[in-house]
Short mmCIF file of C-alpha atoms and ligand atoms in Angstrom, two decimals:
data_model
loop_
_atom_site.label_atom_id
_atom_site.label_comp_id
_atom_site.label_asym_id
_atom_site.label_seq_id
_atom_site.Cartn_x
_atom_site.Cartn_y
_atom_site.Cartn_z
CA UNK X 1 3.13 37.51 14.97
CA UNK X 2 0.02 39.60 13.81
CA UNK X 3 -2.22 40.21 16.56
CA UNK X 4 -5.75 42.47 16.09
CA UNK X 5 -9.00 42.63 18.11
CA UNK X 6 -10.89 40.14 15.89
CA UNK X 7 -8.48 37.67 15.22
CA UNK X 8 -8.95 36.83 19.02
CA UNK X 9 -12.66 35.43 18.51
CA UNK X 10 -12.99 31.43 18.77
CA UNK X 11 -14.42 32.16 15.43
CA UNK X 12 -11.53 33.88 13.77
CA UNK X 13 -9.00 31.78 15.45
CA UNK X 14 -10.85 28.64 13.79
CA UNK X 15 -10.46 30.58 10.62
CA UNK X 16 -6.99 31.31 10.99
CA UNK X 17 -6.12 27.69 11.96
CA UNK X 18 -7.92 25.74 9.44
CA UNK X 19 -6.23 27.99 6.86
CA UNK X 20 -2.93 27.79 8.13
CA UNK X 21 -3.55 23.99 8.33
CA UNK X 22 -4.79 23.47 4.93
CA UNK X 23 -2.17 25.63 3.57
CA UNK X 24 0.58 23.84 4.73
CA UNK X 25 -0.44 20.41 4.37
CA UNK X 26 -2.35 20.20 1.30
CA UNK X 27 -0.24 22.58 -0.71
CA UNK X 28 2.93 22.67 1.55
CA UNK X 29 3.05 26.31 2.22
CA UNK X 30 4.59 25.36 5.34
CA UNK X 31 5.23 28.89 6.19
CA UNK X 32 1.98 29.57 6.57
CA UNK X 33 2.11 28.45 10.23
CA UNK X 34 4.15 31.41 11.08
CA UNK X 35 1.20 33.35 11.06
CA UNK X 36 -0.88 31.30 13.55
CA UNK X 37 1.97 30.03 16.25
CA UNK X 38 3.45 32.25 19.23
CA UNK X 39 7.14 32.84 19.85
CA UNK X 40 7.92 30.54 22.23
CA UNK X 41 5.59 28.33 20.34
CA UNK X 42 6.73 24.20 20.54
CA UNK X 43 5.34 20.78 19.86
CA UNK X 44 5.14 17.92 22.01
CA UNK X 45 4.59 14.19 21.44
CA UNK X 46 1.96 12.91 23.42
CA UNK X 47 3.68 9.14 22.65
CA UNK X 48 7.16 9.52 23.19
CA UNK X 49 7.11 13.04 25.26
CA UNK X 50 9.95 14.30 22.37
CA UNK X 51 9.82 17.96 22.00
CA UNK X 52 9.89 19.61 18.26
CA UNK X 53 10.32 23.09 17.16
CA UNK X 54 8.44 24.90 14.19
CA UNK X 55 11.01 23.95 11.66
CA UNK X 56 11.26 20.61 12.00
CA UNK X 57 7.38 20.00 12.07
CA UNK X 58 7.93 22.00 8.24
CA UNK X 59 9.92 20.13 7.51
CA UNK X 60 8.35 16.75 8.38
CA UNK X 61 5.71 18.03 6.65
CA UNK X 62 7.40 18.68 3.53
CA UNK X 63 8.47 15.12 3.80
CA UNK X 64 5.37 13.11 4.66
CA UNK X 65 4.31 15.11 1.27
CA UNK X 66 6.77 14.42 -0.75
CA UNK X 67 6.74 10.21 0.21
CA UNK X 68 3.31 10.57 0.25
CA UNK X 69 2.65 12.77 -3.70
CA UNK X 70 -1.46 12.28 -3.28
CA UNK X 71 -1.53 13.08 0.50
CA UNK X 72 -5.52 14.76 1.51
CA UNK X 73 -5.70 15.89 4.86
CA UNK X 74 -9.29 16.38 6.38
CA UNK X 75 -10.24 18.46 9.35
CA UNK X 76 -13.08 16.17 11.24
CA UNK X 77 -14.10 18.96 13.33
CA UNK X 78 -12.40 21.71 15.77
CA UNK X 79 -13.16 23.03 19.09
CA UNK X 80 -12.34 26.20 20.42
CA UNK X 81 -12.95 26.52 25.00
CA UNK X 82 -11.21 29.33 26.26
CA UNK X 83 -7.13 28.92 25.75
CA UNK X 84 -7.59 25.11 24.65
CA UNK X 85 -8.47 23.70 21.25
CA UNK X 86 -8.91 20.45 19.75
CA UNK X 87 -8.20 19.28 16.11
CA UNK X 88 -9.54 16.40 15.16
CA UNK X 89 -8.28 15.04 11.24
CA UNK X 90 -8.01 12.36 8.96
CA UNK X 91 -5.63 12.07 6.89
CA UNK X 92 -5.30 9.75 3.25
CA UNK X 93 -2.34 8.92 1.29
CA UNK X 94 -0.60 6.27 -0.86
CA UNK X 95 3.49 5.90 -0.22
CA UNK X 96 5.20 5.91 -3.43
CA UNK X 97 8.18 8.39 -2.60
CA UNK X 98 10.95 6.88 -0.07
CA UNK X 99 10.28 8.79 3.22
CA UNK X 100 13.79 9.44 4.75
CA UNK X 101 15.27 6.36 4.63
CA UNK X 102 12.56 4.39 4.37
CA UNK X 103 11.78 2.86 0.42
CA UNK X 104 8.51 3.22 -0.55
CA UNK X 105 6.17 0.33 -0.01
CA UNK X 106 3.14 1.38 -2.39
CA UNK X 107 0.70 0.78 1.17
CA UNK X 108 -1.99 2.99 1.14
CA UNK X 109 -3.29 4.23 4.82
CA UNK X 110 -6.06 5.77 6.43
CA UNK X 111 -4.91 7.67 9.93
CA UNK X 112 -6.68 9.60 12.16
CA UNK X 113 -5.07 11.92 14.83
CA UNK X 114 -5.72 15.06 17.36
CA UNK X 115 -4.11 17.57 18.49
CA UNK X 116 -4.41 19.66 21.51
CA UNK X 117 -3.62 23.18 21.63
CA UNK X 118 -2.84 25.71 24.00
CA UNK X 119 -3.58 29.00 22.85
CA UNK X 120 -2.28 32.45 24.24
CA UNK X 121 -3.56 35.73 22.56
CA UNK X 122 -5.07 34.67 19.83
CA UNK X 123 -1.88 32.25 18.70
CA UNK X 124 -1.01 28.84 19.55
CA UNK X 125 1.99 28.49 22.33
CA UNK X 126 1.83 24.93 22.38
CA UNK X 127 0.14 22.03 20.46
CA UNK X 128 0.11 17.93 21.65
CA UNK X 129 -0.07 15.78 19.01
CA UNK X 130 -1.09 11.89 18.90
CA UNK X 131 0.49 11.24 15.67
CA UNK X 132 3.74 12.72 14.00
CA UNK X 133 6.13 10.81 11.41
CA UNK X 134 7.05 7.80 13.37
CA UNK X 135 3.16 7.06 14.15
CA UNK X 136 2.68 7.44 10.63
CA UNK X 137 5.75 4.71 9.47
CA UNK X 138 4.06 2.62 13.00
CA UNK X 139 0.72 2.48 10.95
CA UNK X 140 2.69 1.99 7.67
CA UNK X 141 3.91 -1.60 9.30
CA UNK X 142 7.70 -0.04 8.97
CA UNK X 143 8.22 0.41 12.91
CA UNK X 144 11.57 1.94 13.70
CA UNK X 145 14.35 0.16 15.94
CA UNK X 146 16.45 3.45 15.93
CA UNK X 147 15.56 4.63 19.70
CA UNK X 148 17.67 1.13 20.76
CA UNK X 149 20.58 2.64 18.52
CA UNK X 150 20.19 6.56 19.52
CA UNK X 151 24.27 6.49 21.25
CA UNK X 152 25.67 4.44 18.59
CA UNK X 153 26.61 5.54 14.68
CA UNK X 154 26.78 2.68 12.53
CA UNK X 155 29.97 3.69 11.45
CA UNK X 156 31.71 4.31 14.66
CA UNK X 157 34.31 2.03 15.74
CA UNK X 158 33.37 -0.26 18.89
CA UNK X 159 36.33 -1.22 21.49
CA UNK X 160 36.25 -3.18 24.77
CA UNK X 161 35.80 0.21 27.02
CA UNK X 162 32.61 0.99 25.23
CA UNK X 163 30.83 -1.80 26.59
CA UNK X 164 30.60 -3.76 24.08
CA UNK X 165 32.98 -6.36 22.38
CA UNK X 166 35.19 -5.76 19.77
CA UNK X 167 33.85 -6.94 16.27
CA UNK X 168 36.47 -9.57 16.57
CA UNK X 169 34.76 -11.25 19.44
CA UNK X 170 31.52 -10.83 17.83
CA UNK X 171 32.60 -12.48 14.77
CA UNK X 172 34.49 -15.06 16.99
CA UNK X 173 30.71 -15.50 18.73
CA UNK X 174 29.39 -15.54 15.51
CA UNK X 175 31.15 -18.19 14.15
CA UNK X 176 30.05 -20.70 16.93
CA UNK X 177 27.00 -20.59 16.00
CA UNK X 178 25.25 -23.42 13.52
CA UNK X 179 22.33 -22.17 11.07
CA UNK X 180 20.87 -23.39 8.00
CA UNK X 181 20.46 -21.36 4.79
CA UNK X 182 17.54 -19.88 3.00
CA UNK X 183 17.03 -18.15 -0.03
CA UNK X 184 14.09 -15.26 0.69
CA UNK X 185 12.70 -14.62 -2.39
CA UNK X 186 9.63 -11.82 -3.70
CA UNK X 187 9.12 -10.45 -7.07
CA UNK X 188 10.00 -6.72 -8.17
CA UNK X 189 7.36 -4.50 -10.02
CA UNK X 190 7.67 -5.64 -13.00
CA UNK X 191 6.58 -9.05 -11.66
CA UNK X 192 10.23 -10.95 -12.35
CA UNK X 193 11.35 -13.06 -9.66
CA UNK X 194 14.22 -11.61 -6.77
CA UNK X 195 16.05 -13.40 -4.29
CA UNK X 196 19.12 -13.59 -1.99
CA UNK X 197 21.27 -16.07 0.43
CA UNK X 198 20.11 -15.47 4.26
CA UNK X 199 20.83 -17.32 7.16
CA UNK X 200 19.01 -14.67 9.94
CA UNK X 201 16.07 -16.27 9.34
CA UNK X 202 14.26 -17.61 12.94
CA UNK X 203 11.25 -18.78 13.89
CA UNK X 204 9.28 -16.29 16.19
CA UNK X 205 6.37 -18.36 16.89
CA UNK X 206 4.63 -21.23 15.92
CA UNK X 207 0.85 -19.89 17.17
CA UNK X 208 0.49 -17.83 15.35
CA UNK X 209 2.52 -18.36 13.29
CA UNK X 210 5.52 -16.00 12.87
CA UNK X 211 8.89 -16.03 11.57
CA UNK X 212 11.39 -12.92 10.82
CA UNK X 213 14.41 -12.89 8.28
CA UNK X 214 16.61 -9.59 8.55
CA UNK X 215 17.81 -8.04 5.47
CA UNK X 216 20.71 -5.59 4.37
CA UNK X 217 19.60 -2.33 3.08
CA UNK X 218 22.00 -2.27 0.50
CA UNK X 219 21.15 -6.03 -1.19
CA UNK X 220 19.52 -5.64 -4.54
CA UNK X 221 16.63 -7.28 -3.84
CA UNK X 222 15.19 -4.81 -0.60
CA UNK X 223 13.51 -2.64 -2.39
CA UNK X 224 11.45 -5.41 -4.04
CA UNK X 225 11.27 -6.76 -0.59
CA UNK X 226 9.78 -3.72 1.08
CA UNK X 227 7.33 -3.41 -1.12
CA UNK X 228 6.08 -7.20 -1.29
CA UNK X 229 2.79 -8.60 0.73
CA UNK X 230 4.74 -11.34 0.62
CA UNK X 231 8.23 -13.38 0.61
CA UNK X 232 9.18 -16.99 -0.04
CA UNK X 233 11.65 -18.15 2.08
CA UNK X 234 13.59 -21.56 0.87
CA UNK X 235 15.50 -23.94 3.18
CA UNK X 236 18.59 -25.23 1.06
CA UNK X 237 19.04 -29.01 1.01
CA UNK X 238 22.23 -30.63 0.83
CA UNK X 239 22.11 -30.82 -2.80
CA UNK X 240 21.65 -26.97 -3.57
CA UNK X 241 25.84 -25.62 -2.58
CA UNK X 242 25.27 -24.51 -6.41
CA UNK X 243 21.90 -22.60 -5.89
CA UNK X 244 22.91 -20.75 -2.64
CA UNK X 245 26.65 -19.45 -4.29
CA UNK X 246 24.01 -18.11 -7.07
CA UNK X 247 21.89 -16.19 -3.96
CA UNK X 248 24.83 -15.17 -2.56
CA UNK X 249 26.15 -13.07 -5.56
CA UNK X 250 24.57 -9.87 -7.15
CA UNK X 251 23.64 -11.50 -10.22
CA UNK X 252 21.03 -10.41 -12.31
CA UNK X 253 19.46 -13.91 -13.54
CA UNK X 254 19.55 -15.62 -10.31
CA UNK X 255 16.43 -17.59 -11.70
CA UNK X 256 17.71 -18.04 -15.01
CA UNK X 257 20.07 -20.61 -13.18
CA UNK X 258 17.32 -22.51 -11.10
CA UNK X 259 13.90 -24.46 -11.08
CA UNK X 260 11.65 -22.48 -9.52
CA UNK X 261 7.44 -22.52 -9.52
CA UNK X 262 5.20 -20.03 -8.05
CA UNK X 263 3.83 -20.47 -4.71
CA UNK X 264 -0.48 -19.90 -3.76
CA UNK X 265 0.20 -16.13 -2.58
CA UNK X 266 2.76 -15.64 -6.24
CA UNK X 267 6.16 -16.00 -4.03
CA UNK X 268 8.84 -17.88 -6.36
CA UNK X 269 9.43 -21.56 -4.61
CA UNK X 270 12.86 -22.67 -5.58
CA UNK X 271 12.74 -26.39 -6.64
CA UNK X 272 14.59 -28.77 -4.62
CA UNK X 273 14.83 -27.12 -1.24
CA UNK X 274 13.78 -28.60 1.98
CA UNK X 275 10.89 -26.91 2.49
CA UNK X 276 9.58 -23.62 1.41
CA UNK X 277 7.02 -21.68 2.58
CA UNK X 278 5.31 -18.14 1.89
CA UNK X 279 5.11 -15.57 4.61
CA UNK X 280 2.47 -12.52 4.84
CA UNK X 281 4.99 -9.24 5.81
CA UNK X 282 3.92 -7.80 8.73
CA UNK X 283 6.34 -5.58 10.55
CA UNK X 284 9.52 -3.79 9.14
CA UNK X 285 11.50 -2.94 11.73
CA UNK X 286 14.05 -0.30 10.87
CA UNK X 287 17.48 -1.56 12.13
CA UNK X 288 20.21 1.17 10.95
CA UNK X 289 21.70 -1.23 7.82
CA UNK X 290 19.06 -3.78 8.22
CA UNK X 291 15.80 -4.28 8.40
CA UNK X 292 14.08 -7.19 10.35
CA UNK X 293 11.28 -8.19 8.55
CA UNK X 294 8.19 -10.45 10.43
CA UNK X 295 5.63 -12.10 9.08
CA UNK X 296 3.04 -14.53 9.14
CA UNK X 297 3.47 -17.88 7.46
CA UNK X 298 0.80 -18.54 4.65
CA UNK X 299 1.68 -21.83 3.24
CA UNK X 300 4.45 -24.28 3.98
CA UNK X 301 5.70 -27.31 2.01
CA UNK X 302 8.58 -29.91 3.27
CA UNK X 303 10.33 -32.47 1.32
CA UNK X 304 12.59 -35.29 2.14
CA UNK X 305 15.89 -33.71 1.27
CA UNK X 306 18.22 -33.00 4.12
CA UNK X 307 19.34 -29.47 4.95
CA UNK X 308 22.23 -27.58 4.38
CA UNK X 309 24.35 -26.57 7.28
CA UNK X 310 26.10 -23.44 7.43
CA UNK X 311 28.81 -22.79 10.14
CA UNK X 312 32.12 -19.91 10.52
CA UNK X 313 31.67 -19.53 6.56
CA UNK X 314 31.64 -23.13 5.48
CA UNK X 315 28.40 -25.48 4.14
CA UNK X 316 27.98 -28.47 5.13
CA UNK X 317 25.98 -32.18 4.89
CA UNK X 318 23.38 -32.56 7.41
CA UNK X 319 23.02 -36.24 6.09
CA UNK X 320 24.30 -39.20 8.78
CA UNK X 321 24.14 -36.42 11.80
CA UNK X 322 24.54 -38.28 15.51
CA UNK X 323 22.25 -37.32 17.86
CA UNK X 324 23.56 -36.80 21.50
CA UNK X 325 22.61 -38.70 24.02
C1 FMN E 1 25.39 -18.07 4.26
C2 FMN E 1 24.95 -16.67 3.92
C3 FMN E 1 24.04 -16.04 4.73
C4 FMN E 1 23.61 -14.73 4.44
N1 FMN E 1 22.67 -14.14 5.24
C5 FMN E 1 22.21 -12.92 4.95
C6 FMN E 1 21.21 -12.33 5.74
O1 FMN E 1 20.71 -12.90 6.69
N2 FMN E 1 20.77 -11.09 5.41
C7 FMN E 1 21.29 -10.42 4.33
O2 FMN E 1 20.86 -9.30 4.08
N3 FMN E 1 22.28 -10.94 3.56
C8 FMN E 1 22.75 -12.18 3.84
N4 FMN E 1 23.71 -12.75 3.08
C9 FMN E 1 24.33 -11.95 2.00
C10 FMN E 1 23.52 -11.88 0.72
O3 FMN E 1 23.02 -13.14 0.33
C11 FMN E 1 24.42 -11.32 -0.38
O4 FMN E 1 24.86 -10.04 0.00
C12 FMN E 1 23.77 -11.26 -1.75
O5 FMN E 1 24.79 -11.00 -2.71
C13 FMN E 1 22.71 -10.20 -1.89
O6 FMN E 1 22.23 -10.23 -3.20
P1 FMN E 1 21.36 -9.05 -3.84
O7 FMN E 1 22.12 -7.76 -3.61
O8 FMN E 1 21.23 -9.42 -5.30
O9 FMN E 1 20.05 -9.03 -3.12
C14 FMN E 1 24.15 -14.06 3.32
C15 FMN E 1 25.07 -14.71 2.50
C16 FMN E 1 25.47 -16.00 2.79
C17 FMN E 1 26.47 -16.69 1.91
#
């Protein structure tokens, strides 16, 4: 840590910042921090109160740059009052690079953020941010789940003294329950038409008017999905057992095998279905495998066929259904 009698003026520390600053984020010299930060030197969310140290803000850094190729990162202004500074930037980038885990979703976003720093001779010993990664995925639309999840690995076995059932039981739950079927559809970006089976779709409200569908990370069609403004999702009829075992597998020309027109917003409608209707994404929140995708409905059609049911693994005919008294 280099320390002379000049570098000590609000003038030279301004200097030293901004370069430091610029260095690192617009040409990911990340090192050049070292110069400019204290020993003890840490980082602190001002959102979630989550300390970080120096080489994890490099590397989150390196990161957000690499998801994020034509990333330009403005200082608005600085101030300098005895040991306290402010930073005030904006920062402009389009994501075309997966960022961790996250695909790519080809958004482009404006964010603005501050930091407040805490200076002790001449270098910074501690620095509050209002923005880091996960305000940047937040402002991307792709919030994260993951704090709900922090005690649990997705691969971990789960038994009864745990606190949770078994995955027996939850399968046994599981299989109580009565759904329909959809097909969510989008188109890739090449503009050809993508779809799977998927029976997590719920209604979230009706004003306004949301829905969600949740989606495996490893199905074909997510990264098209990510990246879409917006889905179709298709209510199977009774008629379409044939359609949904063609959702249901991996193959490539799902829509070779279908009718299908375009919806207003471009979503593929399947022909046939019970209803259909075109959703706006919204939100994509990050659930370990999944992601639970919400949006806002943009057109809806319904037709008189009856739906499919789906219940324990087996389809079957709504048609001639008893009400209860
Ligand atoms: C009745 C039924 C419901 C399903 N529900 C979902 C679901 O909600 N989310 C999901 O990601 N996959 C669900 N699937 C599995 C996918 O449809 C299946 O993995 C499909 O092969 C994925 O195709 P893709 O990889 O070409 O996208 C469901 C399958 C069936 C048969």
């Amino acid at each position: 840590m280099q320390q002379s009698e000049n570098v000590s003026t609000p003038d030279h520390i301004k200097q030293r910042i901004l370069e430091a600053w610029s260095r690192a984020w617009d040409r990911g010299e990340v090192d050049a921090f070292d110069a400019v930060v204290g020993e003890q030197y840490r980082r602190v969310s001002a959102r979630s109160g989550e300390s970080i140290e120096l080489k994890d803000i490099k590397e989150e850094i390196l990161n957000i740059r690499s998801a994020f190729p034509d990333l330009e990162t403005v200082v608005d202004k600085i101030l300098i009052d005895g040991d306290q500074a402010s930073i005030y930037w904006h920062t402009t980038g389009t994501f075309t690079q997966p960022l961790n885990d996250v695909p790519p979703t080809g958004t482009r976003v404006i964010t603005h953020g501050s930091n407040l720093l805490t200076l002790r001779d001449g270098l910074i010993s501690e620095e509050e941010v209002t923005w880091d990664a996960r305000a940047l995925l937040a402002d991307l639309g792709l919030k994260s789940l993951s704090s709900a999840f922090e005690a649990h690995d997705a691969s971990s076995v789960v038994d009864n003294l745990s606190g949770e059932p078994s995955e027996e039981a939850l399968k046994a739950f599981n299989r109580q329950f009565i759904t329909g079927v959809t097909v969510v559809t989008t188109k890739d970006e090449e503009g050809r038409p993508r779809g799977l089976a998927v029976n997590s779709f719920n209604s979230v409200s009706l004003d306004p008017p949301l829905v969600l569908v949740c989606v495996q990370k490893t199905s074909s069609t997510y990264p098209s999905m990510f990246r879409a403004k917006h889905i179709g999702i298709n209510i199977m009829s009774r008629d379409q057992r044939e359609t949904l075992g063609v959702f249901a597998s991996k193959a490539q020309d799902k829509f070779d095998q279908v009718q299908w027109h375009e919806g207003e917003h471009g979503s593929p409608l399947i022909d046939g279905s019970s209803a259909s209707i075109e959703v706006e994404i919204k939100e994509r929140f990050q659930a370990l495998t999944h992601t639970v995708f919400i949006g806002r409905v943009r057109s809806a059609e319904a037709r008189e066929e009856e739906p499919m049911i789906y219940k324990a693994g087996k389809f079957y005919d709504s048609l001639g259904l008893e009400p209860l008294a």
